[in-house]
Amino acid sequence: MGKVMLEVRNLTTKYITRFKEDIYAVDHVSLKIEEGKSLGIAGESGCGKSTLALSLMGYYFPPLYYTSGDIIIDGKNISGMDPDVVRKSILGKEVAYIPQAAMNALNPTQKVIRFIEDVIHVHEPQKSKKEIYEFARDRFEQLGLPANVLEKYPVELSGGMKQRTVIAISVILGPKVLIADEPSSALDVTSQKMVIKMLRDLMDSGMIKAMIFITHELPLLYNVTDDIMVMYAGQIFEKAPAHEAVFDPLHPYSQGLMGSIIVPEAGLRDVKLTAIPGTPPNLKNPPSGCRFAPRCKYVKPICKVTSVGMVHVGEDRMYRCVMSEEEIRELQQ
Amino acid sequence: MKHLLQQVFRSPKFLVGFVIFSLLLLFVLIYPLFVPDNPLGIIGQGTFFEPGIYVNAYDVIGTDPRTLMLDNAAANRIASKLSPADRTAMQEYLVAVGVDEEDIELEDTEKLLDLWEAYYDPAARPAGFTAAQRRYYGRLTNNLFGILSLESVVIAAENPETGVMEQIDEVKQSDYVNVNKVANVRWLPLGTDNFGRDVLTQLVSATKTSLQIGLVAGSIATAIGLTLGLIAGYVGGWLDDIIMFITNLFTVIPGIVLLILISFSIGQENRGAVTVAVVIGITSWVWTARAVRAQVVSLRNRDHVNLSKLSGHSVAHIIVNDILPYIASYVIMALILQISSGILAEAGLSILGLGPKTTEVPTLGLMMNWALIYSAHVTNKWWAWVPVIVTIASISFSLNLMNTGLDQVFNPALRED
Amino acid sequence: MKGYSKYFGGKLLWFSVTFVAAFLLNFILPRLMPGDPVAVITQRVTTGMTSQAGVQKVYEEYANLFGTNKPMYEQFFLYVRNVFRGDLGVSFSQFPRPVADILRSSIWWTVALQFPAIILGWIIGNTLGALAAYLKGGFDKMLLPISIFISNLPAFGLAIVMLVIFGVDLGWFPTSGGYGFDLIPNMSWQFVWSVIVHYQLPFWTIVLIAIGGQAIGMRSMAIYELNADYVKYARFLGIKDRKTIMYVFRNAMLPQITGLALSVGTMVGGNLVAEVIFSYPGLGQTILTGVMGQDYPLISATTLVITLMVLIATFVIEILYGFIDPRVKAAQAD
Ligand SMILES: Nc1ncnc2c1ncn2[C@@H]1O[C@H](COP(=O)(O)OP(=O)(O)OP(=O)(O)O)[C@@H](O)[C@H]1O
Ligand SMILES: [Mg+2]
């Protein structure tokens, strides 16, 4: 077993809306990633994947608030640290993030290099512009990006180039853990491949030590990550090695999710055919008992009353259901 | 649809705007039922009568008097007779004869009179007063104590046969008549204007006309803007180029310039309220066209539109069924704003002397224009202009509130505030 | 620099085209309308004249003088030639004073009043709006209703309210004119002081109008930008809030500049009406005199001058914008 790069224990965070309602979008989430490993997170839109990504960095601002739990990065517990210390010593350096909307992640009126200067200055204020430029140029070339990107404004970059630029900026300070929130969903197939390759290279070269990859396109996860975690309504519903998670899911929700396909026909490319009827619960007041119960085809009376714990299967699998593995397999037949 | 309406009415901003606007509208519709007078009818001989209840003095004499013994009647009578100038003059005299200025309260009539009785001496000749001033004080004193005496006033009329004045009635100081028994009483809540017309009646009629102008101008502007925007956005190509060229031209050329030119050329005689509204409408469609076009362009390639195209529907069918429903909320909001700006445009034009002709119906702008020409605002005749501005502001405020409310319902992304 | 000159060239071309179009409209619109301006002036001059032939003769004389008896295209070329010579015709109402002369004495009042006021109002309004978006809380709760109130009041309404409060009730400032009515324009201190005193009320009124409009726009623009993805990303890379705020304000300001360019015409129009309220001797007053005197050449020339003024202002703003927004250069470069 390798060194643990990121460990999260019972992390809970919430949004407070302007009507003062609490939305627990990350609810008692625990996870662990070892050095050199990557973890994929999948789930329907609105299940809290992005919120989890943001919560993992230990730096909160309204409307997102920390409630409880621990975040341990490379042995250092960052929850409860002074926000300004987190900002200076953790963000970008220990853990970095690639936002979901990378298309709009760069300030439109700033050249790429100016932004990089701003980022580096947070941690190394003494560095001169020339040094930063040379450093950034080397880093970009190393990642297969042309150096002239640095002198451009975001509007001058194509979608794929912008996405890769954002990735390059995210890792410019050499973070140990990288969290990529749907880094490829808005791109065409070629750009998607380049982005995935770039992320893989980052891992392979050891530039980053561990990665979390969020997406709702499961096939993608299967190719990229070692483990897959399925989220539903702010909770983890299943965690398994990538192969098992895709081809042999245990939780009824995961099974439904794997059944969701993306029709690759031109023109109708974005139309999703969901195999799971119903809609996810409103997180303002989630159902008591199992949160998936209202949509589950195997639902039992007990599901609606008792809260459901995790069932562990072997070393590296677990799922959240009242049924045992055998029961599930039987029903599946 | 029902659900949407519910949501709209749950928006506090929309609701407040809607209530203000409805109250205004209700008043405008109901008032004429009670006061069916001609809004431009001249009732006052003279300018700018103050707001108040006007009781016919002739009818008061003919009405059966009742006797009421009220203690403060005399004091009130004097208080209303003593002008501020008189009071200051009295103060000057009192100070001159040695009363401490601190002890004199100009507003307290009773005290002032007591002091006056104690210190005023018609025979004395305090230093610093001219003979004319001394005579003025004499007259003032006689008047004041004349009022205090218990004499009554005699009403006399000429006997048509003898030509001699004969007493026909006597009015005592303690005589009262019930206002309800007086044949002619007119309440002028907002007084009269420079021509002697009832301001409130005029204001109600003007509000109605201005709202109509706003509605006509807004509908025309929205219709033109919507049509052009739809064609430019959906059909595209050279039509789009031409329409956008024209739209851009009229964005830069100030609308007011066109308004002035056209209104002026039409001539005062030909400018009815409707004409003015039409002119405003055809010069203010630019923003609607731009915005509708932008929305249509973004809709043009949506899946449902593509599907409709594939199914072989006609352009008209697609526009009506697949485009219009998506921009309907926007168009309604644009219409509301256009109504409000149409009303303001009419007012601006009228102030420049380019409003509707003045002989048919009043408008808010015309009322403003008259008030300004006759300097109501610099001579403290507030009732001639404040209500007009308040009305204009409440119309535009309520319409804007409704618009903001709608915006928040239809574009939840903008709800951040 | 190549990017800029391309941008500049494009704008210049566009504004020339717009000006030509405006010029044409200015010529055609009044001629499309019913009504006969020459008949109006004839009527004025001949009141009391009984001989029908005499009236007819006067009419022809004026038709000749103003060229209305010539074919349309000939009139147009005459008009173009005259305008380019600076000859805007002769005023009806102040006959025989040339229109150019009347405009020369009023245009500078308007320019000197409106443009500084609009610019100052724009700056203050944007600052307040940005602060409101950033500070939220009490400041925002106070500023927003005030701005909404002001921007719902038409320009002339605010002008009257200001005039009554500060001119009539408090008596701090004179209520009408551009200088004391007993003075003759000259360079004496007394005159200059009088101009300054008369300037205040109209100036601050226009400033206030501009603030009301701008503050609301800037506030929502800044709120929108504050929630933009790039702000979040920058924060999660450890960049200080103070720095991200600078990104936000800069980006929120840029659309406000474009907005100003697009709305300067509307603003000037509204302010002309406000000028009338203060009897300020600018173009608003000129229009009013023209309307009262049925002075056709004067109105036509005034509208042309206003259009030109607005076009130039818009042009200048857009050129400045080209220098401020880096994307303009970038977009033109390729
Ligand atoms: N700023 C916010 N304020 C309040 N609630 C929010 C906010 N952002 C997200 N939420 C709520 O939190 C829940 C989780 O949102 P999140 O964006 O994390 O979902 P997601 O899984 O990333 O979805 P997607 O696949 O669409 O990106 C949703 O129910 C959403 O409504
Ligand atoms: Mg997300």
GROMACS .gro file of N, CA and C in nm, chain A residues 119 208 218 242 287 308:
model
   18
  119VAL      N    1  -0.053   3.453  -1.004
  119VAL     CA    2  -0.059   3.328  -0.927
  119VAL      C    3   0.073   3.303  -0.856
  208ILE      N    4   0.227   1.546  -1.075
  208ILE     CA    5   0.129   1.546  -0.967
  208ILE      C    6   0.123   1.404  -0.910
  218LEU      N    7  -1.925   0.819  -1.797
  218LEU     CA    8  -1.854   0.708  -1.734
  218LEU      C    9  -1.747   0.641  -1.818
  242ALA      N   10  -1.206   0.077  -1.111
  242ALA     CA   11  -1.276   0.127  -1.229
  242ALA      C   12  -1.346   0.016  -1.305
  287PRO      N   13  -3.498   1.306   0.139
  287PRO     CA   14  -3.583   1.207   0.204
  287PRO      C   15  -3.508   1.138   0.318
  308VAL      N   16  -2.903   0.437   0.584
  308VAL     CA   17  -2.833   0.319   0.536
  308VAL      C   18  -2.683   0.341   0.544
   0.00000   0.00000   0.00000
